[in-house]
């Protein structure tokens, strides 16, 4: 399947799920709560990287562009609108990155939608961490969770490779004006910010690879913890696997 079709199909799937949620205020609020909790979870898991050090910019980029509870519908629509053009003007690796991003958002939206449905049914749970953990385990689909992580890592690996593509940064800069005029500022921001973030890490040998290994190790551990048959919410809170109610309420 060609890249443009995958991107458009993925965005259409996301739009369809959002339309369903928008027609149900309770479900929409639940999905929003799930996304907000997941963003807070990322902040908890990577608080050391976000606080400072060589991976700070990369951690903040992942938080803002991949793990945030921000509505990415504008950026998704922009990807869909120029999917065919991307194939013609960008290197194959850059197009592959766009495809991975579209697939990631489609899969994430699907899982979040299912989590939101469970969240509604778990209203009697006494705490947000309990609701989240039970919704996660009820939805299950470990293979899909693993695929989510693989797509995140693929995007990071692709961005790292793109920084070694001759002339690409100049091309992105030249696209800035046309992108703004065409109503594509969110897409342009993602491409430029991702490129610059990984280019900066690329100045230090194996820095990008080290960052992605951290992501892989911590996310794999998180997935394994929540799917473990002996998983206990209180233990997960004590170990910092899940953020607390107090943290959830402050965001």
PDB file of C-alpha atoms in Angstrom:
ATOM      1  CA  UNK A   1       0.000   0.000   0.000  1.00  0.00           C
ATOM      2  CA  UNK A   2       1.452   3.378  -0.953  1.00  0.00           C
ATOM      3  CA  UNK A   3       2.384   5.913   1.719  1.00  0.00           C
ATOM      4  CA  UNK A   4      -0.267   8.487   0.794  1.00  0.00           C
ATOM      5  CA  UNK A   5      -3.033   5.898   1.083  1.00  0.00           C
ATOM      6  CA  UNK A   6      -1.810   4.664   4.469  1.00  0.00           C
ATOM      7  CA  UNK A   7      -1.661   8.214   5.808  1.00  0.00           C
ATOM      8  CA  UNK A   8      -5.147   9.108   4.538  1.00  0.00           C
ATOM      9  CA  UNK A   9      -6.634   5.830   5.757  1.00  0.00           C
ATOM     10  CA  UNK A  10      -5.076   6.276   9.209  1.00  0.00           C
ATOM     11  CA  UNK A  11      -6.312   9.850   9.544  1.00  0.00           C
ATOM     12  CA  UNK A  12      -9.793   8.814   8.405  1.00  0.00           C
ATOM     13  CA  UNK A  13      -9.860   6.139  11.104  1.00  0.00           C
ATOM     14  CA  UNK A  14      -8.877   8.658  13.770  1.00  0.00           C
ATOM     15  CA  UNK A  15     -11.501  11.128  12.542  1.00  0.00           C
ATOM     16  CA  UNK A  16     -14.186   8.441  12.659  1.00  0.00           C
ATOM     17  CA  UNK A  17     -13.418   7.557  16.271  1.00  0.00           C
ATOM     18  CA  UNK A  18     -13.354  11.216  17.271  1.00  0.00           C
ATOM     19  CA  UNK A  19     -16.749  11.736  15.634  1.00  0.00           C
ATOM     20  CA  UNK A  20     -18.184   8.874  17.687  1.00  0.00           C
ATOM     21  CA  UNK A  21     -16.733  10.340  20.880  1.00  0.00           C
ATOM     22  CA  UNK A  22     -17.937  13.855  20.118  1.00  0.00           C
ATOM     23  CA  UNK A  23     -21.496  12.536  19.974  1.00  0.00           C
ATOM     24  CA  UNK A  24     -21.202  11.127  23.500  1.00  0.00           C
ATOM     25  CA  UNK A  25     -20.119  13.682  26.112  1.00  0.00           C
ATOM     26  CA  UNK A  26     -19.463  11.026  28.752  1.00  0.00           C
ATOM     27  CA  UNK A  27     -17.236   8.990  26.454  1.00  0.00           C
ATOM     28  CA  UNK A  28     -15.443  12.112  25.223  1.00  0.00           C
ATOM     29  CA  UNK A  29     -14.659  13.139  28.810  1.00  0.00           C
ATOM     30  CA  UNK A  30     -13.442   9.641  29.620  1.00  0.00           C
ATOM     31  CA  UNK A  31     -11.094   9.537  26.618  1.00  0.00           C
ATOM     32  CA  UNK A  32      -9.785  12.965  27.586  1.00  0.00           C
ATOM     33  CA  UNK A  33      -9.113  11.692  31.117  1.00  0.00           C
ATOM     34  CA  UNK A  34      -7.286   8.645  29.756  1.00  0.00           C
ATOM     35  CA  UNK A  35      -5.086  10.791  27.506  1.00  0.00           C
ATOM     36  CA  UNK A  36      -4.362  13.218  30.344  1.00  0.00           C
ATOM     37  CA  UNK A  37      -3.396  10.408  32.683  1.00  0.00           C
ATOM     38  CA  UNK A  38      -1.142   8.849  30.048  1.00  0.00           C
ATOM     39  CA  UNK A  39       0.625  12.159  29.515  1.00  0.00           C
ATOM     40  CA  UNK A  40       1.151  12.468  33.245  1.00  0.00           C
ATOM     41  CA  UNK A  41       2.431   8.894  33.345  1.00  0.00           C
ATOM     42  CA  UNK A  42       5.063   9.761  30.743  1.00  0.00           C
ATOM     43  CA  UNK A  43       6.083  12.787  32.808  1.00  0.00           C
ATOM     44  CA  UNK A  44       6.408  10.505  35.847  1.00  0.00           C
ATOM     45  CA  UNK A  45       8.419   7.826  34.033  1.00  0.00           C
ATOM     46  CA  UNK A  46      10.806  10.328  32.445  1.00  0.00           C
ATOM     47  CA  UNK A  47      10.935  13.065  35.059  1.00  0.00           C
ATOM     48  CA  UNK A  48      14.719  12.648  35.348  1.00  0.00           C
ATOM     49  CA  UNK A  49      15.207  13.200  31.606  1.00  0.00           C
ATOM     50  CA  UNK A  50      12.736  16.088  31.429  1.00  0.00           C
ATOM     51  CA  UNK A  51      14.446  17.825  34.358  1.00  0.00           C
ATOM     52  CA  UNK A  52      17.757  18.190  32.523  1.00  0.00           C
ATOM     53  CA  UNK A  53      20.707  16.485  30.897  1.00  0.00           C
ATOM     54  CA  UNK A  54      21.554  15.442  27.321  1.00  0.00           C
ATOM     55  CA  UNK A  55      18.124  13.908  26.657  1.00  0.00           C
ATOM     56  CA  UNK A  56      15.995  16.773  27.968  1.00  0.00           C
ATOM     57  CA  UNK A  57      15.042  18.188  24.569  1.00  0.00           C
ATOM     58  CA  UNK A  58      14.279  14.743  23.161  1.00  0.00           C
ATOM     59  CA  UNK A  59      12.160  13.789  26.180  1.00  0.00           C
ATOM     60  CA  UNK A  60      10.197  17.031  25.907  1.00  0.00           C
ATOM     61  CA  UNK A  61       9.737  16.487  22.166  1.00  0.00           C
ATOM     62  CA  UNK A  62       8.326  12.995  22.776  1.00  0.00           C
ATOM     63  CA  UNK A  63       6.095  14.324  25.558  1.00  0.00           C
ATOM     64  CA  UNK A  64       4.774  17.170  23.425  1.00  0.00           C
ATOM     65  CA  UNK A  65       4.479  15.450  20.054  1.00  0.00           C
ATOM     66  CA  UNK A  66       3.760  11.791  20.887  1.00  0.00           C
ATOM     67  CA  UNK A  67       2.612  11.377  24.503  1.00  0.00           C
ATOM     68  CA  UNK A  68       0.707  14.596  25.093  1.00  0.00           C
ATOM     69  CA  UNK A  69      -3.030  14.906  25.650  1.00  0.00           C
ATOM     70  CA  UNK A  70      -3.038  17.659  23.000  1.00  0.00           C
ATOM     71  CA  UNK A  71      -5.541  17.272  20.157  1.00  0.00           C
ATOM     72  CA  UNK A  72      -3.451  16.367  17.097  1.00  0.00           C
ATOM     73  CA  UNK A  73      -6.394  16.522  14.682  1.00  0.00           C
ATOM     74  CA  UNK A  74      -5.079  19.619  12.874  1.00  0.00           C
ATOM     75  CA  UNK A  75      -1.679  18.057  12.268  1.00  0.00           C
ATOM     76  CA  UNK A  76      -3.265  14.768  11.214  1.00  0.00           C
ATOM     77  CA  UNK A  77      -5.505  16.577   8.731  1.00  0.00           C
ATOM     78  CA  UNK A  78      -2.500  18.419   7.333  1.00  0.00           C
ATOM     79  CA  UNK A  79      -0.643  15.143   6.847  1.00  0.00           C
ATOM     80  CA  UNK A  80      -3.657  13.714   5.057  1.00  0.00           C
ATOM     81  CA  UNK A  81      -4.130  16.754   2.850  1.00  0.00           C
ATOM     82  CA  UNK A  82      -0.604  16.713   1.448  1.00  0.00           C
ATOM     83  CA  UNK A  83       0.123  12.990   1.703  1.00  0.00           C
ATOM     84  CA  UNK A  84       0.644  12.711  -2.040  1.00  0.00           C
ATOM     85  CA  UNK A  85       2.853  15.784  -2.144  1.00  0.00           C
ATOM     86  CA  UNK A  86       5.021  14.411   0.657  1.00  0.00           C
ATOM     87  CA  UNK A  87       5.797  11.400  -1.497  1.00  0.00           C
ATOM     88  CA  UNK A  88       6.985  13.625  -4.321  1.00  0.00           C
ATOM     89  CA  UNK A  89       9.082  16.235  -2.500  1.00  0.00           C
ATOM     90  CA  UNK A  90      10.557  14.488   0.548  1.00  0.00           C
ATOM     91  CA  UNK A  91      13.169  11.735   0.752  1.00  0.00           C
ATOM     92  CA  UNK A  92      11.795   8.211   1.194  1.00  0.00           C
ATOM     93  CA  UNK A  93      12.955   8.137   4.809  1.00  0.00           C
ATOM     94  CA  UNK A  94      11.005  11.303   5.619  1.00  0.00           C
ATOM     95  CA  UNK A  95       7.893   9.848   3.992  1.00  0.00           C
ATOM     96  CA  UNK A  96       8.372   6.671   6.033  1.00  0.00           C
ATOM     97  CA  UNK A  97       8.442   8.812   9.181  1.00  0.00           C
ATOM     98  CA  UNK A  98       5.135  10.420   8.198  1.00  0.00           C
ATOM     99  CA  UNK A  99       3.632   6.974   7.612  1.00  0.00           C
ATOM    100  CA  UNK A 100       4.831   5.714  11.005  1.00  0.00           C
ATOM    101  CA  UNK A 101       3.385   8.795  12.706  1.00  0.00           C
ATOM    102  CA  UNK A 102       0.018   8.314  10.995  1.00  0.00           C
ATOM    103  CA  UNK A 103      -0.073   4.618  11.943  1.00  0.00           C
ATOM    104  CA  UNK A 104       0.878   5.455  15.531  1.00  0.00           C
ATOM    105  CA  UNK A 105      -1.915   8.001  15.930  1.00  0.00           C
ATOM    106  CA  UNK A 106      -4.475   5.654  14.400  1.00  0.00           C
ATOM    107  CA  UNK A 107      -3.493   2.831  16.744  1.00  0.00           C
ATOM    108  CA  UNK A 108      -3.268   5.128  19.774  1.00  0.00           C
ATOM    109  CA  UNK A 109      -6.687   6.651  19.097  1.00  0.00           C
ATOM    110  CA  UNK A 110      -8.211   3.182  18.776  1.00  0.00           C
ATOM    111  CA  UNK A 111      -6.691   2.018  22.071  1.00  0.00           C
ATOM    112  CA  UNK A 112      -7.605   5.268  23.845  1.00  0.00           C
ATOM    113  CA  UNK A 113     -11.184   4.928  22.589  1.00  0.00           C
ATOM    114  CA  UNK A 114     -11.406   1.419  24.033  1.00  0.00           C
ATOM    115  CA  UNK A 115      -9.796   2.609  27.267  1.00  0.00           C
ATOM    116  CA  UNK A 116     -12.339   5.432  27.435  1.00  0.00           C
ATOM    117  CA  UNK A 117     -15.220   2.991  27.108  1.00  0.00           C
ATOM    118  CA  UNK A 118     -13.816   0.969  30.015  1.00  0.00           C
ATOM    119  CA  UNK A 119     -13.162   4.140  31.998  1.00  0.00           C
ATOM    120  CA  UNK A 120     -16.874   4.987  31.858  1.00  0.00           C
ATOM    121  CA  UNK A 121     -17.828   1.544  33.146  1.00  0.00           C
ATOM    122  CA  UNK A 122     -15.360   1.846  36.046  1.00  0.00           C
ATOM    123  CA  UNK A 123     -16.820   5.019  37.558  1.00  0.00           C
ATOM    124  CA  UNK A 124     -17.174   3.290  40.931  1.00  0.00           C
ATOM    125  CA  UNK A 125     -13.394   2.835  41.220  1.00  0.00           C
ATOM    126  CA  UNK A 126     -12.120   4.914  44.169  1.00  0.00           C
ATOM    127  CA  UNK A 127      -9.057   6.343  42.388  1.00  0.00           C
ATOM    128  CA  UNK A 128      -7.837   7.394  38.962  1.00  0.00           C
ATOM    129  CA  UNK A 129      -4.823   5.032  39.004  1.00  0.00           C
ATOM    130  CA  UNK A 130      -7.151   2.098  39.708  1.00  0.00           C
ATOM    131  CA  UNK A 131      -9.466   3.090  36.884  1.00  0.00           C
ATOM    132  CA  UNK A 132      -6.554   3.447  34.504  1.00  0.00           C
ATOM    133  CA  UNK A 133      -4.928   0.144  35.451  1.00  0.00           C
ATOM    134  CA  UNK A 134      -8.201  -1.780  35.274  1.00  0.00           C
ATOM    135  CA  UNK A 135      -9.106  -0.184  31.934  1.00  0.00           C
ATOM    136  CA  UNK A 136      -5.648  -1.050  30.566  1.00  0.00           C
ATOM    137  CA  UNK A 137      -5.880  -4.671  31.694  1.00  0.00           C
ATOM    138  CA  UNK A 138      -9.484  -5.011  30.493  1.00  0.00           C
ATOM    139  CA  UNK A 139      -8.641  -3.747  27.008  1.00  0.00           C
ATOM    140  CA  UNK A 140      -5.576  -5.987  26.981  1.00  0.00           C
ATOM    141  CA  UNK A 141      -4.108  -6.457  23.488  1.00  0.00           C
ATOM    142  CA  UNK A 142      -0.475  -6.745  24.520  1.00  0.00           C
ATOM    143  CA  UNK A 143       0.631  -7.156  20.914  1.00  0.00           C
ATOM    144  CA  UNK A 144      -0.965  -3.832  20.021  1.00  0.00           C
ATOM    145  CA  UNK A 145       0.702  -2.126  22.992  1.00  0.00           C
ATOM    146  CA  UNK A 146       4.015  -3.539  21.850  1.00  0.00           C
ATOM    147  CA  UNK A 147       3.329  -2.292  18.320  1.00  0.00           C
ATOM    148  CA  UNK A 148       2.675   1.196  19.713  1.00  0.00           C
ATOM    149  CA  UNK A 149       6.111   1.171  21.285  1.00  0.00           C
ATOM    150  CA  UNK A 150       7.697  -0.153  18.090  1.00  0.00           C
ATOM    151  CA  UNK A 151       6.148   2.698  16.100  1.00  0.00           C
ATOM    152  CA  UNK A 152       7.385   5.286  18.620  1.00  0.00           C
ATOM    153  CA  UNK A 153      10.896   3.855  18.357  1.00  0.00           C
ATOM    154  CA  UNK A 154      10.646   3.762  14.559  1.00  0.00           C
ATOM    155  CA  UNK A 155       9.776   7.464  14.484  1.00  0.00           C
ATOM    156  CA  UNK A 156      12.747   8.250  16.709  1.00  0.00           C
ATOM    157  CA  UNK A 157      15.086   6.106  14.611  1.00  0.00           C
ATOM    158  CA  UNK A 158      13.791   7.692  11.408  1.00  0.00           C
ATOM    159  CA  UNK A 159      14.309  11.211  12.755  1.00  0.00           C
ATOM    160  CA  UNK A 160      17.857  10.309  13.754  1.00  0.00           C
ATOM    161  CA  UNK A 161      18.538   9.014  10.228  1.00  0.00           C
ATOM    162  CA  UNK A 162      16.980  12.092   8.644  1.00  0.00           C
ATOM    163  CA  UNK A 163      19.509  14.341  10.346  1.00  0.00           C
ATOM    164  CA  UNK A 164      22.171  12.625   8.245  1.00  0.00           C
ATOM    165  CA  UNK A 165      20.341  13.327   4.959  1.00  0.00           C
ATOM    166  CA  UNK A 166      22.298  15.998   3.029  1.00  0.00           C
ATOM    167  CA  UNK A 167      20.318  19.143   2.330  1.00  0.00           C
ATOM    168  CA  UNK A 168      17.191  18.084   4.224  1.00  0.00           C
ATOM    169  CA  UNK A 169      17.436  20.829   6.850  1.00  0.00           C
ATOM    170  CA  UNK A 170      17.713  23.428   4.097  1.00  0.00           C
ATOM    171  CA  UNK A 171      14.717  21.870   2.351  1.00  0.00           C
ATOM    172  CA  UNK A 172      12.679  22.053   5.554  1.00  0.00           C
ATOM    173  CA  UNK A 173      13.631  25.694   5.986  1.00  0.00           C
ATOM    174  CA  UNK A 174      12.601  26.458   2.406  1.00  0.00           C
ATOM    175  CA  UNK A 175       9.262  24.739   3.046  1.00  0.00           C
ATOM    176  CA  UNK A 176       8.485  27.045   5.980  1.00  0.00           C
ATOM    177  CA  UNK A 177       6.887  29.845   3.945  1.00  0.00           C
ATOM    178  CA  UNK A 178       4.891  27.624   1.576  1.00  0.00           C
ATOM    179  CA  UNK A 179       3.759  25.468   4.494  1.00  0.00           C
ATOM    180  CA  UNK A 180       2.471  28.507   6.376  1.00  0.00           C
ATOM    181  CA  UNK A 181       0.708  29.808   3.262  1.00  0.00           C
ATOM    182  CA  UNK A 182      -0.860  26.401   2.653  1.00  0.00           C
ATOM    183  CA  UNK A 183      -2.152  26.155   6.221  1.00  0.00           C
ATOM    184  CA  UNK A 184       0.304  23.478   7.334  1.00  0.00           C
ATOM    185  CA  UNK A 185       1.996  25.048  10.386  1.00  0.00           C
ATOM    186  CA  UNK A 186       1.487  22.063  12.723  1.00  0.00           C
ATOM    187  CA  UNK A 187       3.031  19.626  10.260  1.00  0.00           C
ATOM    188  CA  UNK A 188       5.941  21.972   9.591  1.00  0.00           C
ATOM    189  CA  UNK A 189       6.520  22.441  13.331  1.00  0.00           C
ATOM    190  CA  UNK A 190       6.680  18.682  13.925  1.00  0.00           C
ATOM    191  CA  UNK A 191       9.155  18.095  11.094  1.00  0.00           C
ATOM    192  CA  UNK A 192      11.449  20.970  12.039  1.00  0.00           C
ATOM    193  CA  UNK A 193      11.347  20.367  15.780  1.00  0.00           C
ATOM    194  CA  UNK A 194      11.938  16.643  15.365  1.00  0.00           C
ATOM    195  CA  UNK A 195      14.820  17.213  12.975  1.00  0.00           C
ATOM    196  CA  UNK A 196      16.498  19.814  15.178  1.00  0.00           C
ATOM    197  CA  UNK A 197      16.036  17.774  18.358  1.00  0.00           C
ATOM    198  CA  UNK A 198      17.681  14.677  16.930  1.00  0.00           C
ATOM    199  CA  UNK A 199      20.304  16.685  15.045  1.00  0.00           C
ATOM    200  CA  UNK A 200      21.411  18.200  18.356  1.00  0.00           C
ATOM    201  CA  UNK A 201      21.692  14.750  19.908  1.00  0.00           C
ATOM    202  CA  UNK A 202      23.580  13.558  16.865  1.00  0.00           C
ATOM    203  CA  UNK A 203      26.475  15.829  17.772  1.00  0.00           C
ATOM    204  CA  UNK A 204      27.260  13.410  20.587  1.00  0.00           C
ATOM    205  CA  UNK A 205      28.123   9.874  19.509  1.00  0.00           C
ATOM    206  CA  UNK A 206      25.334   7.333  20.142  1.00  0.00           C
ATOM    207  CA  UNK A 207      23.264   9.939  21.991  1.00  0.00           C
ATOM    208  CA  UNK A 208      20.086   9.328  19.969  1.00  0.00           C
ATOM    209  CA  UNK A 209      20.551   5.565  20.208  1.00  0.00           C
ATOM    210  CA  UNK A 210      21.022   5.852  23.966  1.00  0.00           C
ATOM    211  CA  UNK A 211      17.846   7.886  24.339  1.00  0.00           C
ATOM    212  CA  UNK A 212      15.794   5.424  22.307  1.00  0.00           C
ATOM    213  CA  UNK A 213      17.187   2.501  24.314  1.00  0.00           C
ATOM    214  CA  UNK A 214      15.967   4.225  27.477  1.00  0.00           C
ATOM    215  CA  UNK A 215      12.523   4.681  25.948  1.00  0.00           C
ATOM    216  CA  UNK A 216      12.422   1.049  24.867  1.00  0.00           C
ATOM    217  CA  UNK A 217      13.555  -0.262  28.269  1.00  0.00           C
ATOM    218  CA  UNK A 218      11.207   1.871  30.367  1.00  0.00           C
ATOM    219  CA  UNK A 219       8.152   1.452  28.149  1.00  0.00           C
ATOM    220  CA  UNK A 220       8.720  -2.299  27.876  1.00  0.00           C
ATOM    221  CA  UNK A 221       8.954  -2.473  31.677  1.00  0.00           C
ATOM    222  CA  UNK A 222       5.745  -0.439  32.016  1.00  0.00           C
ATOM    223  CA  UNK A 223       3.862  -2.723  29.602  1.00  0.00           C
ATOM    224  CA  UNK A 224       5.161  -5.829  31.364  1.00  0.00           C
ATOM    225  CA  UNK A 225       4.220  -4.441  34.794  1.00  0.00           C
ATOM    226  CA  UNK A 226       0.612  -3.655  33.881  1.00  0.00           C
ATOM    227  CA  UNK A 227       0.104  -7.005  32.169  1.00  0.00           C
ATOM    228  CA  UNK A 228       1.723  -9.008  34.972  1.00  0.00           C
ATOM    229  CA  UNK A 229      -0.786 -11.374  36.620  1.00  0.00           C
ATOM    230  CA  UNK A 230       0.288 -10.213  40.101  1.00  0.00           C
ATOM    231  CA  UNK A 231      -0.001  -6.490  39.295  1.00  0.00           C
ATOM    232  CA  UNK A 232      -1.081  -4.373  42.278  1.00  0.00           C
ATOM    233  CA  UNK A 233      -2.033  -0.699  41.934  1.00  0.00           C
ATOM    234  CA  UNK A 234      -0.641   0.278  45.345  1.00  0.00           C
ATOM    235  CA  UNK A 235       2.694  -1.332  44.586  1.00  0.00           C
ATOM    236  CA  UNK A 236       2.780   0.399  41.199  1.00  0.00           C
ATOM    237  CA  UNK A 237       2.151   3.737  42.918  1.00  0.00           C
ATOM    238  CA  UNK A 238       4.914   3.056  45.453  1.00  0.00           C
ATOM    239  CA  UNK A 239       7.340   2.092  42.684  1.00  0.00           C
ATOM    240  CA  UNK A 240       6.458   5.152  40.601  1.00  0.00           C
ATOM    241  CA  UNK A 241       5.035   3.040  37.772  1.00  0.00           C
ATOM    242  CA  UNK A 242       1.774   4.985  37.983  1.00  0.00           C
ATOM    243  CA  UNK A 243       1.291   8.620  39.018  1.00  0.00           C
ATOM    244  CA  UNK A 244      -0.853   9.290  42.072  1.00  0.00           C
ATOM    245  CA  UNK A 245      -4.309  10.825  42.333  1.00  0.00           C
ATOM    246  CA  UNK A 246      -2.787  14.002  43.719  1.00  0.00           C
ATOM    247  CA  UNK A 247      -0.592  14.392  40.652  1.00  0.00           C
ATOM    248  CA  UNK A 248      -3.494  13.598  38.363  1.00  0.00           C
ATOM    249  CA  UNK A 249      -5.656  16.245  39.949  1.00  0.00           C
ATOM    250  CA  UNK A 250      -2.968  18.918  39.697  1.00  0.00           C
ATOM    251  CA  UNK A 251      -2.660  18.701  35.900  1.00  0.00           C
TER     252      UNK A 251
END
